[in-house]
Amino acid sequence: MTMVETPAPRSLYTADARTKARNAAEKRFRIYGIAAVAIGLLALVVLLSSVLGSGLGAFRQSVLSLPITLDAKALDPKGHRDPAEMAKATTVTYGKLITKALEAVVIEKNLAPGMKSKQIGELISKEAPAGLRDMVLANPSLVGTTITYDVLASGRVDGFFKGRVTMESAALDSNISPEQLQLADKLRAEGMLKLAFNPGFLTNPDASELRPESAGLGVAILGSIYMMVIVLCLALPIGVAASIYLEEFAPKNRFTDLIEVNVANLAAVPSIVYGILGLAAFINFAGMPQSSPLVGALVLTLMTLPRIIIPTRAALNAVPPSIREAALGVGASKTQTIFHHVLPLAVPGILTGAIIGLAQALGETAPLLLIGMVAFVKDYPGAPPEGVLDPASAIPVQIYNWTQRADPAFVERASGAIIVLLVFLLVMNSLAVILRRKFERRW
Amino acid sequence: MNNMRLTERAVQATDTKITARKVQVHYGASHAIKDVDIDILDKTVTAFIGPSGCGKSTFLRCLNRMNDTIAICRVEGAILLDGEDIYDKKVDPVQLRARVGMVFQKPNPFPKSIYDNVAYGPKIHGLVRNKAELDEVVESALRKAALWNEVKDRLNAPGTGLSGGQQQRLCIARAVATSPEVLLMDEPCSALDPIATAQVEELIDELRANFSVVIVTHSMQQAARVSQRTAFFHLGNLVEFGETGQIFTNPRDPRTESYITGRIG
């Protein structure tokens, strides 16, 4: 054996060229890593600040506290206080009552000399009379009394307080004039008009183009919840059963390889394709109703299945073979081995996969557009189980819908809906983390 | 090696527990076990020795059909347990494994409590009728595995929290709890330190009173210490099988002699 020439001994205190190069490479890599993390964080901050900045306003709404005299002559001319009879008084009647109440205040305090009754009435949302009417019909004894009622201000007035509408823009706007805004300002100074928390944003159904102030997410949230429950009930058992069969029982042959490749491919299929499939299969072929949470949930189930199967198989696969051997070694059958030992150890992984799959389904828009969930839905779906066949909306679709509308007030609504969606996702992801912690066991 | 003790050791039992005839094992294209004939006696410790990859573990795993879980593994020939072919179509491997227990190379307790680890086998085989009986079975299994005194106060503690040697004895207790007739041990001490190894070896010697024990080991000293009969495997063949004393002191086959003197391995 020939000896390789040994280099002259060098001091440990001086780094040689190779060491320097290696250290430099490591340093560069660390910088890249930090930069990548920083870019990610920056994007998150920008996203959150823009969404929160434009969307938080949706949770606060301008309301006018007015003393309204519920005139018995107008509302219940026969005096029976029978809701069926009183229903003849339409929102127009109630609208006049509200306008009269506001006008009385304006005249009493001399806030807007010379302003016409119609113009004063335009400060109030067109949705307000309906709310008052519902309240009176539900409680006929109110008729004849004077109540203090919070009426929604119109979208333009609301926008003025939130900075969306200015005197300059009002001058060009046929829906509001600078004088009306000045009146609104004075009403605020009087303490009658204020920004208050707006529960209606979470409970109201969608509203038309002209009444952004009353548009809410109620139907969309209900629709989304219906869909998520159905998706969970269908996709989790089917997905886990399929994964267990494929991973533990299925023979390894060409056919199962083909299935495996297809499952992986299906997870990558664009979601709109599932929408077309749902339209063709569930609505056109099976004749299920359009816009219903059931059809939406079936489509989302198809979409979520591969996304549950893949992590579930990975979780099953990650259970160490020694545990299976141990169970088989004491004479457990294959099924006992899987259900007593393998599955419990795979539960954290399965739950994480399932919840992430559900979270994706919750945020999915495209397939729902195709099955008609983008329609304007004003009525709440009924209680389950029949309610899943009623038309409903979904949160992401509602966001998409609102961003299409002309009135900038809907931009605020859409951002507010994004916040709600993000909160839902955050809750689901926290749930995944908690469940993971709870079920995690070492071996 | 304590050869003095070896030659003194007598084999009392003569009943054959397991009979293997012309056993062939194929892993896909490779022929792992070739024409193995062996008779394993009851209430005896039989050691399988041989260099790595000689097929001793493979053959051991044939004895309780653990090889069934490997799709490409094919077993031919006859292996009889008390005269019944364990590879017969009518045999359910689950029933077989209740009678032929197994302890693995690496301690593999379930991630459950010590109690549940031992109780699992009796539970799934319906060996007990109530909790009191189960408690009894668990205690006696832990006593047989020489673990009772160390864990009796913490039966609900996780089995994975024990030391390596204790874990392996827990696995032995788990195997013993189903009252098997044969106990297969696949290098049970290779992951243990010398003290734990000594404890397990002592235990194996005690288990001989109730079970037929088959142990695969890489350590010839261990084979000499614990077994009454030794089988030497080489390249898938059973080269020599006989009383441990004879194998270590007076091997008939030159390959056996080379192996035990350290020339091949």
XYZ file of N, CA and C in Angstrom, chain B residues 4-134:
393
model
N -18.102 -27.352 30.594
C -18.367 -28.328 31.639
C -19.867 -28.495 31.856
N -20.499 -27.354 31.931
C -21.935 -27.391 32.189
C -22.667 -27.997 30.991
N -22.174 -27.664 29.824
C -22.840 -28.119 28.603
C -22.972 -29.628 28.543
N -21.889 -30.287 28.788
C -21.903 -31.741 28.635
C -22.755 -32.412 29.695
N -22.862 -31.728 30.837
C -23.679 -32.315 31.896
C -25.163 -32.228 31.592
N -25.483 -31.207 30.763
C -26.899 -30.910 30.612
C -27.618 -32.023 29.866
N -28.616 -32.553 30.470
C -29.323 -33.663 29.841
C -30.633 -33.164 29.249
N -31.046 -33.805 28.206
C -32.340 -33.475 27.635
C -33.335 -34.478 28.169
N -34.269 -33.968 28.993
C -35.191 -34.900 29.617
C -36.341 -35.243 28.686
N -36.863 -34.198 28.035
C -38.068 -34.418 27.243
C -37.741 -35.149 25.953
N -38.684 -35.936 25.494
C -38.462 -36.641 24.237
C -39.634 -36.480 23.284
N -40.734 -35.861 23.771
C -41.894 -35.688 22.899
C -41.576 -34.663 21.831
N -41.902 -34.962 20.602
C -41.686 -34.005 19.535
C -42.874 -33.051 19.476
N -42.582 -31.756 19.474
C -43.658 -30.769 19.422
C -43.899 -30.345 17.979
N -42.799 -29.987 17.315
C -42.919 -29.525 15.935
C -42.041 -30.401 15.053
N -42.629 -30.827 13.951
C -41.878 -31.608 12.990
C -41.881 -30.868 11.660
N -40.696 -30.659 11.093
C -40.628 -30.005 9.786
C -40.006 -30.981 8.804
N -40.609 -31.090 7.641
C -40.075 -31.994 6.626
C -39.994 -31.286 5.283
N -38.819 -31.335 4.702
C -38.578 -30.795 3.349
C -39.140 -29.386 3.198
N -38.833 -28.524 4.143
C -39.371 -27.162 4.079
C -38.528 -26.322 3.118
N -39.214 -25.691 2.185
C -38.574 -24.777 1.241
C -39.242 -23.415 1.411
N -38.444 -22.357 1.452
C -39.033 -21.017 1.470
C -38.422 -20.202 0.341
N -39.301 -19.577 -0.432
C -38.843 -18.703 -1.522
C -39.300 -17.291 -1.243
N -38.394 -16.328 -1.369
C -38.793 -14.919 -1.399
C -38.703 -14.490 -2.851
N -39.816 -14.445 -3.538
C -39.760 -14.137 -4.959
C -38.857 -15.154 -5.635
N -37.751 -14.691 -6.226
C -36.880 -15.593 -6.965
C -35.830 -16.240 -6.060
N -35.616 -15.691 -4.873
C -34.514 -16.230 -4.078
C -35.002 -17.370 -3.187
N -34.187 -18.377 -3.090
C -34.527 -19.601 -2.373
C -33.899 -19.498 -0.986
N -34.688 -19.132 0.029
C -34.109 -18.773 1.319
C -33.888 -19.971 2.232
N -34.753 -20.967 2.137
C -34.628 -22.154 2.990
C -34.705 -23.380 2.089
N -33.738 -24.266 2.251
C -33.661 -25.410 1.346
C -33.745 -26.713 2.139
N -34.827 -27.447 1.887
C -34.924 -28.824 2.399
C -34.630 -28.982 3.876
N -35.315 -28.213 4.701
C -35.015 -28.315 6.125
C -35.901 -29.378 6.776
N -35.266 -30.327 7.448
C -35.976 -31.326 8.258
C -35.545 -31.108 9.695
N -36.493 -30.957 10.590
C -36.103 -30.743 11.982
C -37.210 -31.227 12.902
N -36.845 -31.715 14.071
C -37.824 -32.106 15.084
C -37.551 -31.289 16.328
N -38.534 -30.475 16.711
C -38.351 -29.635 17.891
C -39.089 -30.281 19.047
N -38.351 -30.493 20.145
C -38.911 -31.247 21.272
C -39.703 -30.339 22.195
N -40.630 -30.966 22.905
C -41.424 -30.242 23.886
C -40.576 -29.961 25.128
N -40.878 -28.878 25.830
C -40.217 -28.510 27.084
C -38.693 -28.511 26.961
N -38.255 -27.930 25.860
C -36.831 -27.881 25.556
C -36.538 -26.524 24.942
N -35.337 -26.021 25.152
C -34.940 -24.812 24.444
C -34.098 -25.215 23.245
N -34.568 -24.843 22.067
C -33.830 -25.143 20.848
C -33.273 -23.838 20.304
N -31.977 -23.811 20.041
C -31.382 -22.580 19.511
C -31.090 -22.751 18.039
N -31.380 -21.677 17.258
C -30.974 -21.652 15.851
C -29.797 -20.700 15.755
N -28.661 -21.190 15.294
C -27.518 -20.295 15.112
C -27.089 -20.320 13.655
N -26.263 -19.364 13.305
C -25.765 -19.310 11.935
C -25.441 -17.883 11.569
N -24.655 -17.717 10.505
C -24.283 -16.358 10.095
C -25.497 -15.575 9.600
N -25.351 -14.255 9.503
C -26.442 -13.400 9.032
C -26.913 -13.855 7.663
N -28.229 -13.847 7.476
C -28.790 -14.170 6.169
C -28.820 -15.647 5.887
N -28.612 -16.488 6.926
C -28.577 -17.926 6.671
C -29.972 -18.521 6.657
N -30.989 -17.724 7.044
C -32.360 -18.227 6.984
C -32.918 -18.674 8.314
N -32.179 -18.483 9.409
C -32.689 -18.985 10.693
C -33.921 -18.221 11.145
N -33.929 -16.885 10.967
C -35.127 -16.108 11.334
C -36.283 -16.459 10.414
N -35.990 -16.594 9.132
C -37.036 -16.956 8.176
C -37.700 -18.256 8.577
N -36.875 -19.232 8.944
C -37.442 -20.524 9.317
C -38.266 -20.401 10.589
N -37.743 -19.601 11.537
C -38.483 -19.397 12.789
C -39.869 -18.831 12.495
N -39.906 -17.851 11.567
C -41.178 -17.195 11.272
C -42.133 -18.108 10.495
N -41.600 -19.198 9.937
C -42.493 -20.174 9.300
C -43.287 -20.934 10.356
N -42.704 -21.040 11.561
C -43.297 -21.921 12.567
C -44.594 -21.365 13.136
N -44.817 -20.043 13.026
C -46.140 -19.528 13.396
C -46.762 -18.745 12.247
N -46.289 -19.023 11.059
C -46.836 -18.433 9.829
C -46.805 -16.908 9.836
N -45.808 -16.331 10.478
C -45.659 -14.876 10.381
C -45.250 -14.471 8.972
N -44.694 -15.427 8.234
C -44.301 -15.103 6.857
C -45.501 -14.878 5.951
N -46.673 -15.260 6.412
C -47.882 -15.035 5.606
C -48.071 -13.563 5.284
N -47.553 -12.693 6.176
C -47.782 -11.262 5.957
C -46.913 -10.715 4.837
N -45.928 -11.518 4.403
C -45.066 -11.052 3.309
C -45.597 -11.650 2.014
N -46.029 -10.764 1.118
C -46.761 -11.227 -0.067
C -45.910 -12.144 -0.940
N -44.601 -11.858 -1.066
C -43.806 -12.611 -2.035
C -43.227 -13.888 -1.435
N -43.570 -14.159 -0.176
C -42.960 -15.320 0.480
C -43.799 -16.571 0.216
N -43.128 -17.651 -0.171
C -43.806 -18.908 -0.493
C -43.180 -20.026 0.334
N -44.007 -20.789 1.036
C -43.491 -21.874 1.877
C -43.991 -23.205 1.330
N -43.061 -24.159 1.134
C -43.445 -25.520 0.696
C -42.954 -26.521 1.718
N -43.454 -27.726 1.595
C -43.071 -28.760 2.550
C -44.089 -28.849 3.668
N -43.749 -29.599 4.702
C -44.718 -29.814 5.778
C -44.134 -29.385 7.110
N -44.918 -28.608 7.867
C -44.550 -28.292 9.246
C -45.719 -28.739 10.111
N -45.451 -29.694 10.993
C -46.528 -30.258 11.803
C -46.391 -29.813 13.248
N -47.491 -29.329 13.807
C -47.539 -29.026 15.237
C -48.420 -30.080 15.868
N -47.848 -30.915 16.727
C -48.573 -32.045 17.307
C -49.243 -32.873 16.209
N -48.532 -33.068 15.122
C -49.038 -33.933 14.065
C -49.987 -33.279 13.086
N -50.312 -31.990 13.302
C -51.227 -31.322 12.370
C -50.459 -30.329 11.505
N -50.718 -30.388 10.213
C -49.985 -29.515 9.286
C -50.456 -28.071 9.459
N -49.548 -27.196 9.881
C -49.981 -25.822 10.127
C -50.206 -25.043 8.832
N -49.726 -25.568 7.720
C -49.965 -24.884 6.441
C -51.165 -25.477 5.698
N -51.911 -26.316 6.381
C -53.125 -26.850 5.774
C -54.105 -25.717 5.505
N -54.897 -25.887 4.457
C -55.845 -24.824 4.085
C -56.855 -24.541 5.192
N -57.156 -25.575 6.003
C -58.184 -25.392 7.026
C -57.678 -24.616 8.241
N -56.347 -24.456 8.323
C -55.782 -23.833 9.518
C -55.890 -22.310 9.420
N -56.443 -21.728 10.494
C -56.469 -20.265 10.569
C -55.209 -19.822 11.314
N -54.368 -19.013 10.682
C -53.108 -18.624 11.339
C -53.330 -17.958 12.693
N -54.508 -17.337 12.866
C -54.775 -16.668 14.134
C -54.808 -17.682 15.281
N -55.472 -18.825 15.029
C -55.528 -19.876 16.053
C -54.143 -20.461 16.300
N -53.405 -20.600 15.199
C -52.060 -21.156 15.323
C -51.198 -20.264 16.216
N -51.292 -18.929 15.980
C -50.411 -18.012 16.705
C -50.786 -17.903 18.177
N -52.026 -18.270 18.505
C -52.368 -18.312 19.921
C -51.626 -19.451 20.600
N -51.303 -20.492 19.836
C -50.607 -21.649 20.422
C -49.097 -21.551 20.258
N -48.677 -20.763 19.260
C -47.242 -20.577 19.043
C -46.948 -19.088 19.175
N -46.543 -18.672 20.356
C -46.305 -17.248 20.611
C -44.964 -16.810 20.069
N -44.796 -15.483 20.011
C -43.543 -14.993 19.436
C -43.040 -13.765 20.185
N -41.731 -13.701 20.354
C -41.068 -12.525 20.929
C -40.072 -12.031 19.890
N -40.069 -10.715 19.674
C -39.299 -10.190 18.552
C -37.947 -9.633 18.986
N -37.161 -9.304 17.970
C -35.809 -8.830 18.202
C -35.809 -7.546 19.019
N -36.604 -6.570 18.531
C -36.672 -5.298 19.243
C -37.892 -5.338 20.151
N -37.739 -4.944 21.417
C -38.932 -4.929 22.277
C -40.011 -4.071 21.630
N -41.209 -4.629 21.473
C -42.272 -3.875 20.801
C -43.561 -3.893 21.593
N -43.534 -3.359 22.818
C -44.793 -3.301 23.560
C -45.781 -2.393 22.835
N -47.079 -2.671 23.023
C -48.098 -1.769 22.482
C -48.013 -0.448 23.237
N -48.345 0.652 22.591
C -48.355 1.935 23.315
C -49.570 2.038 24.228
N -49.659 1.084 25.143
C -50.765 1.038 26.102
C -50.154 0.771 27.468
N -51.011 0.594 28.450
C -50.488 0.358 29.795
C -49.869 -1.043 29.868
N -49.061 -1.243 30.915
C -48.427 -2.545 31.121
C -49.510 -3.621 31.213
N -50.538 -3.312 31.985
C -51.638 -4.267 32.170
C -52.278 -4.622 30.824
N -52.610 -3.587 30.050
C -53.293 -3.836 28.776
C -52.419 -4.620 27.809
N -51.113 -4.387 27.882
C -50.213 -5.152 27.026
C -50.363 -6.640 27.269
N -50.360 -7.010 28.533
C -50.418 -8.431 28.863
C -51.833 -8.968 28.674
N -52.828 -8.112 28.974
C -54.218 -8.572 28.946
C -54.744 -8.728 27.524
N -54.054 -8.128 26.564
C -54.617 -8.090 25.205
C -54.864 -9.487 24.634
N -53.845 -10.351 24.710
C -53.966 -11.696 24.140
C -55.122 -12.470 24.758
N -55.138 -12.622 26.113
C -56.253 -13.347 26.734
C -57.614 -12.753 26.367
N -57.668 -11.436 26.244
C -58.949 -10.803 25.895
C -59.412 -11.221 24.519
N -58.546 -11.089 23.509
C -59.024 -11.367 22.145
C -59.268 -12.853 21.929
N -58.617 -13.710 22.723
C -58.858 -15.135 22.545
C -59.955 -15.646 23.453
N -60.541 -14.747 24.255
C -61.639 -15.155 25.124
C -61.207 -16.176 26.164
N -59.986 -16.032 26.692
C -59.489 -17.012 27.654
C -60.016 -16.754 29.061
N -60.570 -15.577 29.290
C -61.036 -15.253 30.642
C -62.498 -14.847 30.577
N -63.166 -15.032 31.709
C -64.580 -14.701 31.746
C -64.854 -13.362 32.417
N -63.989 -12.975 33.335
C -64.248 -11.715 34.035
C -62.936 -11.032 34.406
N -63.089 -9.869 35.000
C -61.935 -9.034 35.329
C -61.007 -9.737 36.322
N -61.593 -10.436 37.278
C -60.770 -11.091 38.304
C -59.864 -12.137 37.672
N -60.441 -12.909 36.745
C -59.632 -13.919 36.065
C -58.531 -13.280 35.240
N -58.915 -12.165 34.614
C -57.937 -11.477 33.780
C -56.778 -10.972 34.644
